[in-house]
Amino acid sequence: MRFENKVVLVTGSSSGIGEETARLFAAEGAKVVVNSATSVTVGEAVAASLPEAIYVQADVSDAEASAALIDATIDHHGRLDVLINNAGVTAVIPHPDLEAVTDEIFTRILDVNVLGTFRLTRLAMPHLRATGDGSVVNVTSLAGLRPTGSSIPYAASKAALNHLTVLLANVSGPEVRVNAVAPGLIRTPWTAEWDTLHDAVSHIAPLKRSGEADEVAQAIVDVAASRYMTGQVVSVDGGLTLR
């Protein structure tokens, strides 16, 4: 098992891609810290179903909560080997409707998706460096690579996160690797009602279907395990970026 006795923190892991990622790390021997900002009962249930896992509620856009999340991880497990920045928020707003994109909406999305990710990584970095083999994986999006996505603020936040990945990788070695995984359209609770989009992907993407959360989780775990990869954004989109 690639992560035996290693400690892995997965933010936003009470459902969807985050939950599948937490489960796969646990199957690989990791001690997982499950996290969510809300859905506490669900998050606790996920942690209870995994060996040696704990659940910590924290909104990564909150500085004090983020610090408490890292502290709880270290207090319980004594170390942190891998950070998966999966927590994210969006707003479903058609791109042409600029008037609907308020400052409040834009700020909230950036606070979670970009600043929250940076802050948590900054807090985690001393502990990751201490292992000599730390790994950070940011979960971004195809929307950060192409003019698509649920809203302009969401797409812009994921584009920023892609570049943040590169910037952090450039200053975090050799002790810590920083990479990103950029999913395309994936079947999760977020996208459960997006039948039209799922149908479109089944016709457009070379693999002729939307992805599943466990398929993205597999990529995240593989990237986290890679010993000679850093500063990379790996698309997991069924080939949509080829179109």
PDB file of C-alpha atoms in Angstrom:
ATOM      1  CA  MET A   1       0.000   0.000   0.000  1.00  0.00           C
ATOM      2  CA  ARG A   2       1.439   3.331  -1.102  1.00  0.00           C
ATOM      3  CA  PHE A   3       0.267   5.421   1.867  1.00  0.00           C
ATOM      4  CA  GLU A   4       0.576   3.028   4.770  1.00  0.00           C
ATOM      5  CA  ASN A   5       0.781   4.960   8.061  1.00  0.00           C
ATOM      6  CA  LYS A   6       0.788   8.293   6.241  1.00  0.00           C
ATOM      7  CA  VAL A   7      -1.616  11.054   7.262  1.00  0.00           C
ATOM      8  CA  VAL A   8      -3.760  12.588   4.536  1.00  0.00           C
ATOM      9  CA  LEU A   9      -6.046  15.603   4.946  1.00  0.00           C
ATOM     10  CA  VAL A  10      -8.794  15.835   2.319  1.00  0.00           C
ATOM     11  CA  THR A  11     -10.844  19.024   2.461  1.00  0.00           C
ATOM     12  CA  GLY A  12     -14.439  18.935   1.250  1.00  0.00           C
ATOM     13  CA  SER A  13     -14.582  15.170   1.702  1.00  0.00           C
ATOM     14  CA  SER A  14     -18.101  14.491   2.971  1.00  0.00           C
ATOM     15  CA  SER A  15     -19.370  13.635  -0.533  1.00  0.00           C
ATOM     16  CA  GLY A  16     -18.502  13.448  -4.222  1.00  0.00           C
ATOM     17  CA  ILE A  17     -14.895  13.545  -5.375  1.00  0.00           C
ATOM     18  CA  GLY A  18     -13.630  14.366  -1.890  1.00  0.00           C
ATOM     19  CA  GLU A  19     -15.365  11.402  -0.273  1.00  0.00           C
ATOM     20  CA  GLU A  20     -14.136   8.989  -2.942  1.00  0.00           C
ATOM     21  CA  THR A  21     -10.626  10.390  -2.529  1.00  0.00           C
ATOM     22  CA  ALA A  22     -10.729   9.897   1.234  1.00  0.00           C
ATOM     23  CA  ARG A  23     -11.925   6.316   0.780  1.00  0.00           C
ATOM     24  CA  LEU A  24      -9.242   5.486  -1.756  1.00  0.00           C
ATOM     25  CA  PHE A  25      -6.454   6.912   0.411  1.00  0.00           C
ATOM     26  CA  ALA A  26      -7.750   4.827   3.318  1.00  0.00           C
ATOM     27  CA  ALA A  27      -7.713   1.743   1.090  1.00  0.00           C
ATOM     28  CA  GLU A  28      -4.062   2.567   0.372  1.00  0.00           C
ATOM     29  CA  GLY A  29      -3.272   2.501   4.091  1.00  0.00           C
ATOM     30  CA  ALA A  30      -3.565   6.192   4.958  1.00  0.00           C
ATOM     31  CA  LYS A  31      -4.907   7.721   8.140  1.00  0.00           C
ATOM     32  CA  VAL A  32      -7.411  10.176   6.700  1.00  0.00           C
ATOM     33  CA  VAL A  33      -8.714  13.452   8.070  1.00  0.00           C
ATOM     34  CA  VAL A  34     -12.204  14.012   6.650  1.00  0.00           C
ATOM     35  CA  ASN A  35     -13.398  17.608   6.458  1.00  0.00           C
ATOM     36  CA  SER A  36     -16.380  19.688   5.426  1.00  0.00           C
ATOM     37  CA  ALA A  37     -17.731  23.142   6.147  1.00  0.00           C
ATOM     38  CA  THR A  38     -21.291  21.843   6.507  1.00  0.00           C
ATOM     39  CA  SER A  39     -22.883  18.352   6.261  1.00  0.00           C
ATOM     40  CA  VAL A  40     -21.333  17.483   9.615  1.00  0.00           C
ATOM     41  CA  THR A  41     -23.339  14.302  10.214  1.00  0.00           C
ATOM     42  CA  VAL A  42     -22.465  12.989   6.764  1.00  0.00           C
ATOM     43  CA  GLY A  43     -18.790  13.834   7.228  1.00  0.00           C
ATOM     44  CA  GLU A  44     -18.711  12.104  10.595  1.00  0.00           C
ATOM     45  CA  ALA A  45     -20.262   9.015   9.008  1.00  0.00           C
ATOM     46  CA  VAL A  46     -17.609   8.956   6.283  1.00  0.00           C
ATOM     47  CA  ALA A  47     -14.837   9.170   8.876  1.00  0.00           C
ATOM     48  CA  ALA A  48     -16.469   6.488  11.031  1.00  0.00           C
ATOM     49  CA  SER A  49     -16.447   4.104   8.069  1.00  0.00           C
ATOM     50  CA  LEU A  50     -12.680   4.436   7.542  1.00  0.00           C
ATOM     51  CA  PRO A  51      -9.935   2.935   9.728  1.00  0.00           C
ATOM     52  CA  GLU A  52      -8.159   5.467  11.965  1.00  0.00           C
ATOM     53  CA  ALA A  53      -9.939   8.392  10.289  1.00  0.00           C
ATOM     54  CA  ILE A  54     -11.161  11.491  12.089  1.00  0.00           C
ATOM     55  CA  TYR A  55     -13.604  14.199  11.065  1.00  0.00           C
ATOM     56  CA  VAL A  56     -12.928  17.914  11.556  1.00  0.00           C
ATOM     57  CA  GLN A  57     -15.457  20.572  10.604  1.00  0.00           C
ATOM     58  CA  ALA A  58     -13.889  23.705   9.140  1.00  0.00           C
ATOM     59  CA  ASP A  59     -14.674  26.289   6.488  1.00  0.00           C
ATOM     60  CA  VAL A  60     -11.374  26.859   4.686  1.00  0.00           C
ATOM     61  CA  SER A  61     -12.334  30.466   3.963  1.00  0.00           C
ATOM     62  CA  ASP A  62     -12.130  31.117   7.717  1.00  0.00           C
ATOM     63  CA  ALA A  63      -8.574  31.712   8.939  1.00  0.00           C
ATOM     64  CA  GLU A  64      -9.165  30.536  12.507  1.00  0.00           C
ATOM     65  CA  ALA A  65     -11.039  27.433  11.366  1.00  0.00           C
ATOM     66  CA  SER A  66      -8.248  26.575   8.934  1.00  0.00           C
ATOM     67  CA  ALA A  67      -5.628  26.854  11.659  1.00  0.00           C
ATOM     68  CA  ALA A  68      -7.773  24.689  13.924  1.00  0.00           C
ATOM     69  CA  LEU A  69      -8.072  22.079  11.163  1.00  0.00           C
ATOM     70  CA  ILE A  70      -4.300  21.754  10.850  1.00  0.00           C
ATOM     71  CA  ASP A  71      -3.883  21.788  14.633  1.00  0.00           C
ATOM     72  CA  ALA A  72      -6.456  19.005  15.050  1.00  0.00           C
ATOM     73  CA  THR A  73      -4.675  16.918  12.435  1.00  0.00           C
ATOM     74  CA  ILE A  74      -1.300  17.286  14.148  1.00  0.00           C
ATOM     75  CA  ASP A  75      -2.726  16.870  17.652  1.00  0.00           C
ATOM     76  CA  HIS A  76      -4.399  13.585  16.701  1.00  0.00           C
ATOM     77  CA  HIS A  77      -1.884  12.044  14.310  1.00  0.00           C
ATOM     78  CA  GLY A  78       1.359  13.881  15.044  1.00  0.00           C
ATOM     79  CA  ARG A  79       2.174  14.533  11.394  1.00  0.00           C
ATOM     80  CA  LEU A  80       0.799  15.473   7.981  1.00  0.00           C
ATOM     81  CA  ASP A  81       2.095  13.853   4.796  1.00  0.00           C
ATOM     82  CA  VAL A  82      -0.448  14.787   2.132  1.00  0.00           C
ATOM     83  CA  LEU A  83      -2.840  17.711   1.700  1.00  0.00           C
ATOM     84  CA  ILE A  84      -5.670  17.427  -0.817  1.00  0.00           C
ATOM     85  CA  ASN A  85      -7.271  20.830  -1.390  1.00  0.00           C
ATOM     86  CA  ASN A  86     -10.656  19.721  -2.684  1.00  0.00           C
ATOM     87  CA  ALA A  87     -13.032  22.116  -0.910  1.00  0.00           C
ATOM     88  CA  GLY A  88     -14.713  24.513  -3.293  1.00  0.00           C
ATOM     89  CA  VAL A  89     -17.861  26.508  -3.947  1.00  0.00           C
ATOM     90  CA  THR A  90     -19.578  27.848  -7.026  1.00  0.00           C
ATOM     91  CA  ALA A  91     -22.638  29.720  -8.244  1.00  0.00           C
ATOM     92  CA  VAL A  92     -24.582  28.679 -11.317  1.00  0.00           C
ATOM     93  CA  ILE A  93     -24.737  31.828 -13.443  1.00  0.00           C
ATOM     94  CA  PRO A  94     -24.796  31.882 -17.276  1.00  0.00           C
ATOM     95  CA  HIS A  95     -21.575  33.494 -18.478  1.00  0.00           C
ATOM     96  CA  PRO A  96     -23.285  36.284 -20.491  1.00  0.00           C
ATOM     97  CA  ASP A  97     -25.226  37.450 -17.414  1.00  0.00           C
ATOM     98  CA  LEU A  98     -22.559  39.749 -16.002  1.00  0.00           C
ATOM     99  CA  GLU A  99     -25.066  41.722 -13.934  1.00  0.00           C
ATOM    100  CA  ALA A 100     -25.842  38.620 -11.881  1.00  0.00           C
ATOM    101  CA  VAL A 101     -22.222  38.320 -10.767  1.00  0.00           C
ATOM    102  CA  THR A 102     -22.206  40.469  -7.657  1.00  0.00           C
ATOM    103  CA  ASP A 103     -19.098  41.414  -5.724  1.00  0.00           C
ATOM    104  CA  GLU A 104     -20.345  39.242  -2.877  1.00  0.00           C
ATOM    105  CA  ILE A 105     -20.637  36.155  -5.089  1.00  0.00           C
ATOM    106  CA  PHE A 106     -17.227  36.695  -6.667  1.00  0.00           C
ATOM    107  CA  THR A 107     -15.558  37.327  -3.306  1.00  0.00           C
ATOM    108  CA  ARG A 108     -17.087  34.246  -1.677  1.00  0.00           C
ATOM    109  CA  ILE A 109     -15.889  31.982  -4.487  1.00  0.00           C
ATOM    110  CA  LEU A 110     -12.368  33.420  -4.421  1.00  0.00           C
ATOM    111  CA  ASP A 111     -12.238  33.246  -0.621  1.00  0.00           C
ATOM    112  CA  VAL A 112     -12.860  29.496  -0.636  1.00  0.00           C
ATOM    113  CA  ASN A 113     -11.347  28.319  -3.898  1.00  0.00           C
ATOM    114  CA  VAL A 114      -8.183  30.433  -4.002  1.00  0.00           C
ATOM    115  CA  LEU A 115      -7.401  32.200  -0.730  1.00  0.00           C
ATOM    116  CA  GLY A 116      -8.666  29.292   1.369  1.00  0.00           C
ATOM    117  CA  THR A 117      -6.505  26.857  -0.560  1.00  0.00           C
ATOM    118  CA  PHE A 118      -3.428  29.072  -0.279  1.00  0.00           C
ATOM    119  CA  ARG A 119      -3.939  29.708   3.428  1.00  0.00           C
ATOM    120  CA  LEU A 120      -4.377  26.035   4.289  1.00  0.00           C
ATOM    121  CA  THR A 121      -1.335  25.095   2.221  1.00  0.00           C
ATOM    122  CA  ARG A 122       0.713  27.774   3.974  1.00  0.00           C
ATOM    123  CA  LEU A 123      -0.376  26.448   7.369  1.00  0.00           C
ATOM    124  CA  ALA A 124       0.343  22.855   6.366  1.00  0.00           C
ATOM    125  CA  MET A 125       3.700  23.496   4.706  1.00  0.00           C
ATOM    126  CA  PRO A 126       5.967  23.248   7.800  1.00  0.00           C
ATOM    127  CA  HIS A 127       4.450  19.853   8.645  1.00  0.00           C
ATOM    128  CA  LEU A 128       4.667  18.630   5.049  1.00  0.00           C
ATOM    129  CA  ARG A 129       8.302  19.749   4.829  1.00  0.00           C
ATOM    130  CA  ALA A 130       9.108  17.922   8.057  1.00  0.00           C
ATOM    131  CA  THR A 131       8.269  14.585   6.428  1.00  0.00           C
ATOM    132  CA  GLY A 132      10.779  15.177   3.621  1.00  0.00           C
ATOM    133  CA  ASP A 133       8.272  13.658   1.197  1.00  0.00           C
ATOM    134  CA  GLY A 134       5.193  15.869   1.384  1.00  0.00           C
ATOM    135  CA  SER A 135       2.599  16.180  -1.342  1.00  0.00           C
ATOM    136  CA  VAL A 136      -0.127  18.705  -2.120  1.00  0.00           C
ATOM    137  CA  VAL A 137      -2.802  18.117  -4.752  1.00  0.00           C
ATOM    138  CA  ASN A 138      -5.177  20.938  -5.640  1.00  0.00           C
ATOM    139  CA  VAL A 139      -8.466  19.918  -7.230  1.00  0.00           C
ATOM    140  CA  THR A 140      -9.129  22.470  -9.944  1.00  0.00           C
ATOM    141  CA  SER A 141     -11.352  22.122 -13.025  1.00  0.00           C
ATOM    142  CA  LEU A 142     -11.547  22.013 -16.791  1.00  0.00           C
ATOM    143  CA  ALA A 143     -13.217  25.408 -16.294  1.00  0.00           C
ATOM    144  CA  GLY A 144      -9.810  26.757 -15.309  1.00  0.00           C
ATOM    145  CA  LEU A 145      -8.383  25.704 -18.666  1.00  0.00           C
ATOM    146  CA  ARG A 146     -11.247  26.487 -21.036  1.00  0.00           C
ATOM    147  CA  PRO A 147     -13.970  29.218 -21.156  1.00  0.00           C
ATOM    148  CA  THR A 148     -16.564  26.968 -19.555  1.00  0.00           C
ATOM    149  CA  GLY A 149     -17.900  26.129 -16.099  1.00  0.00           C
ATOM    150  CA  SER A 150     -20.873  26.996 -13.913  1.00  0.00           C
ATOM    151  CA  SER A 151     -20.004  30.706 -13.723  1.00  0.00           C
ATOM    152  CA  ILE A 152     -17.277  33.191 -14.611  1.00  0.00           C
ATOM    153  CA  PRO A 153     -16.144  33.591 -10.970  1.00  0.00           C
ATOM    154  CA  TYR A 154     -15.829  29.824 -10.607  1.00  0.00           C
ATOM    155  CA  ALA A 155     -13.825  29.460 -13.821  1.00  0.00           C
ATOM    156  CA  ALA A 156     -11.583  32.386 -12.892  1.00  0.00           C
ATOM    157  CA  SER A 157     -10.960  30.913  -9.447  1.00  0.00           C
ATOM    158  CA  LYS A 158      -9.921  27.582 -10.922  1.00  0.00           C
ATOM    159  CA  ALA A 159      -7.619  29.260 -13.442  1.00  0.00           C
ATOM    160  CA  ALA A 160      -6.011  31.111 -10.543  1.00  0.00           C
ATOM    161  CA  LEU A 161      -5.677  27.851  -8.637  1.00  0.00           C
ATOM    162  CA  ASN A 162      -3.945  26.202 -11.589  1.00  0.00           C
ATOM    163  CA  HIS A 163      -1.312  28.938 -11.614  1.00  0.00           C
ATOM    164  CA  LEU A 164      -1.079  28.965  -7.829  1.00  0.00           C
ATOM    165  CA  THR A 165      -0.167  25.285  -8.112  1.00  0.00           C
ATOM    166  CA  VAL A 166       2.761  26.130 -10.376  1.00  0.00           C
ATOM    167  CA  LEU A 167       3.914  28.993  -8.155  1.00  0.00           C
ATOM    168  CA  LEU A 168       3.815  26.866  -5.006  1.00  0.00           C
ATOM    169  CA  ALA A 169       5.606  23.972  -6.685  1.00  0.00           C
ATOM    170  CA  ASN A 170       8.405  26.317  -7.662  1.00  0.00           C
ATOM    171  CA  VAL A 171       9.161  27.189  -4.035  1.00  0.00           C
ATOM    172  CA  SER A 172       8.216  24.009  -2.155  1.00  0.00           C
ATOM    173  CA  GLY A 173      10.793  21.493  -3.342  1.00  0.00           C
ATOM    174  CA  PRO A 174      12.600  19.324  -2.700  1.00  0.00           C
ATOM    175  CA  GLU A 175      10.663  18.342   0.422  1.00  0.00           C
ATOM    176  CA  VAL A 176       7.159  18.953  -0.960  1.00  0.00           C
ATOM    177  CA  ARG A 177       5.580  18.368  -4.368  1.00  0.00           C
ATOM    178  CA  VAL A 178       2.596  20.459  -5.485  1.00  0.00           C
ATOM    179  CA  ASN A 179       0.348  19.400  -8.361  1.00  0.00           C
ATOM    180  CA  ALA A 180      -3.251  19.779  -9.494  1.00  0.00           C
ATOM    181  CA  VAL A 181      -5.933  17.543 -10.959  1.00  0.00           C
ATOM    182  CA  ALA A 182      -8.456  19.257 -13.235  1.00  0.00           C
ATOM    183  CA  PRO A 183     -11.665  17.227 -13.651  1.00  0.00           C
ATOM    184  CA  GLY A 184     -14.061  17.705 -16.529  1.00  0.00           C
ATOM    185  CA  LEU A 185     -17.779  17.005 -16.096  1.00  0.00           C
ATOM    186  CA  ILE A 186     -18.059  14.440 -13.306  1.00  0.00           C
ATOM    187  CA  ARG A 187     -21.180  12.799 -11.892  1.00  0.00           C
ATOM    188  CA  THR A 188     -21.418  14.086  -8.324  1.00  0.00           C
ATOM    189  CA  PRO A 189     -24.184  15.534  -6.129  1.00  0.00           C
ATOM    190  CA  TRP A 190     -23.219  18.944  -7.602  1.00  0.00           C
ATOM    191  CA  THR A 191     -23.981  17.844 -11.170  1.00  0.00           C
ATOM    192  CA  ALA A 192     -26.750  15.317 -10.577  1.00  0.00           C
ATOM    193  CA  GLU A 193     -29.380  17.457 -12.312  1.00  0.00           C
ATOM    194  CA  TRP A 194     -27.227  18.587 -15.242  1.00  0.00           C
ATOM    195  CA  ASP A 195     -28.698  16.036 -17.654  1.00  0.00           C
ATOM    196  CA  THR A 196     -28.296  18.255 -20.714  1.00  0.00           C
ATOM    197  CA  LEU A 197     -24.584  18.728 -20.060  1.00  0.00           C
ATOM    198  CA  HIS A 198     -24.011  15.047 -19.353  1.00  0.00           C
ATOM    199  CA  ASP A 199     -25.744  14.216 -22.625  1.00  0.00           C
ATOM    200  CA  ALA A 200     -23.625  16.743 -24.511  1.00  0.00           C
ATOM    201  CA  VAL A 201     -20.407  15.300 -23.101  1.00  0.00           C
ATOM    202  CA  SER A 202     -21.483  11.814 -24.168  1.00  0.00           C
ATOM    203  CA  HIS A 203     -21.488  13.074 -27.752  1.00  0.00           C
ATOM    204  CA  ILE A 204     -18.480  15.424 -27.664  1.00  0.00           C
ATOM    205  CA  ALA A 205     -15.806  13.794 -25.491  1.00  0.00           C
ATOM    206  CA  PRO A 206     -13.627  11.125 -27.119  1.00  0.00           C
ATOM    207  CA  LEU A 207     -14.532   8.714 -24.297  1.00  0.00           C
ATOM    208  CA  LYS A 208     -18.255   9.460 -24.888  1.00  0.00           C
ATOM    209  CA  ARG A 209     -19.345   9.882 -21.268  1.00  0.00           C
ATOM    210  CA  SER A 210     -19.043  11.966 -18.139  1.00  0.00           C
ATOM    211  CA  GLY A 211     -16.571  10.861 -15.507  1.00  0.00           C
ATOM    212  CA  GLU A 212     -17.237   9.256 -12.149  1.00  0.00           C
ATOM    213  CA  ALA A 213     -16.001  10.595  -8.824  1.00  0.00           C
ATOM    214  CA  ASP A 214     -13.913   7.509  -8.109  1.00  0.00           C
ATOM    215  CA  GLU A 215     -12.071   7.972 -11.412  1.00  0.00           C
ATOM    216  CA  VAL A 216     -10.982  11.454 -10.386  1.00  0.00           C
ATOM    217  CA  ALA A 217     -10.065  10.126  -6.946  1.00  0.00           C
ATOM    218  CA  GLN A 218      -7.800   7.560  -8.581  1.00  0.00           C
ATOM    219  CA  ALA A 219      -5.974  10.321 -10.436  1.00  0.00           C
ATOM    220  CA  ILE A 220      -5.607  12.387  -7.257  1.00  0.00           C
ATOM    221  CA  VAL A 221      -4.112   9.476  -5.338  1.00  0.00           C
ATOM    222  CA  ASP A 222      -1.782   8.582  -8.210  1.00  0.00           C
ATOM    223  CA  VAL A 223      -0.561  12.176  -8.524  1.00  0.00           C
ATOM    224  CA  ALA A 224      -0.026  12.409  -4.767  1.00  0.00           C
ATOM    225  CA  ALA A 225       2.070   9.239  -4.929  1.00  0.00           C
ATOM    226  CA  SER A 226       4.214  10.338  -7.865  1.00  0.00           C
ATOM    227  CA  ARG A 227       7.747  10.985  -6.609  1.00  0.00           C
ATOM    228  CA  TYR A 228       9.093  12.994  -9.564  1.00  0.00           C
ATOM    229  CA  MET A 229       6.155  15.174 -10.567  1.00  0.00           C
ATOM    230  CA  THR A 230       5.613  18.730  -9.407  1.00  0.00           C
ATOM    231  CA  GLY A 231       4.013  21.863 -10.828  1.00  0.00           C
ATOM    232  CA  GLN A 232       1.723  19.898 -13.145  1.00  0.00           C
ATOM    233  CA  VAL A 233      -2.002  20.265 -13.871  1.00  0.00           C
ATOM    234  CA  VAL A 234      -3.403  16.886 -14.906  1.00  0.00           C
ATOM    235  CA  SER A 235      -6.700  16.904 -16.816  1.00  0.00           C
ATOM    236  CA  VAL A 236      -9.157  14.093 -16.063  1.00  0.00           C
ATOM    237  CA  ASP A 237     -11.904  14.917 -18.531  1.00  0.00           C
ATOM    238  CA  GLY A 238     -12.466  12.038 -20.935  1.00  0.00           C
ATOM    239  CA  GLY A 239     -10.603  14.007 -23.579  1.00  0.00           C
ATOM    240  CA  LEU A 240     -12.773  17.137 -23.546  1.00  0.00           C
ATOM    241  CA  THR A 241      -9.692  19.345 -23.756  1.00  0.00           C
ATOM    242  CA  LEU A 242      -8.979  17.749 -27.136  1.00  0.00           C
ATOM    243  CA  ARG A 243     -12.169  19.232 -28.572  1.00  0.00           C
TER     244      ARG A 243
END
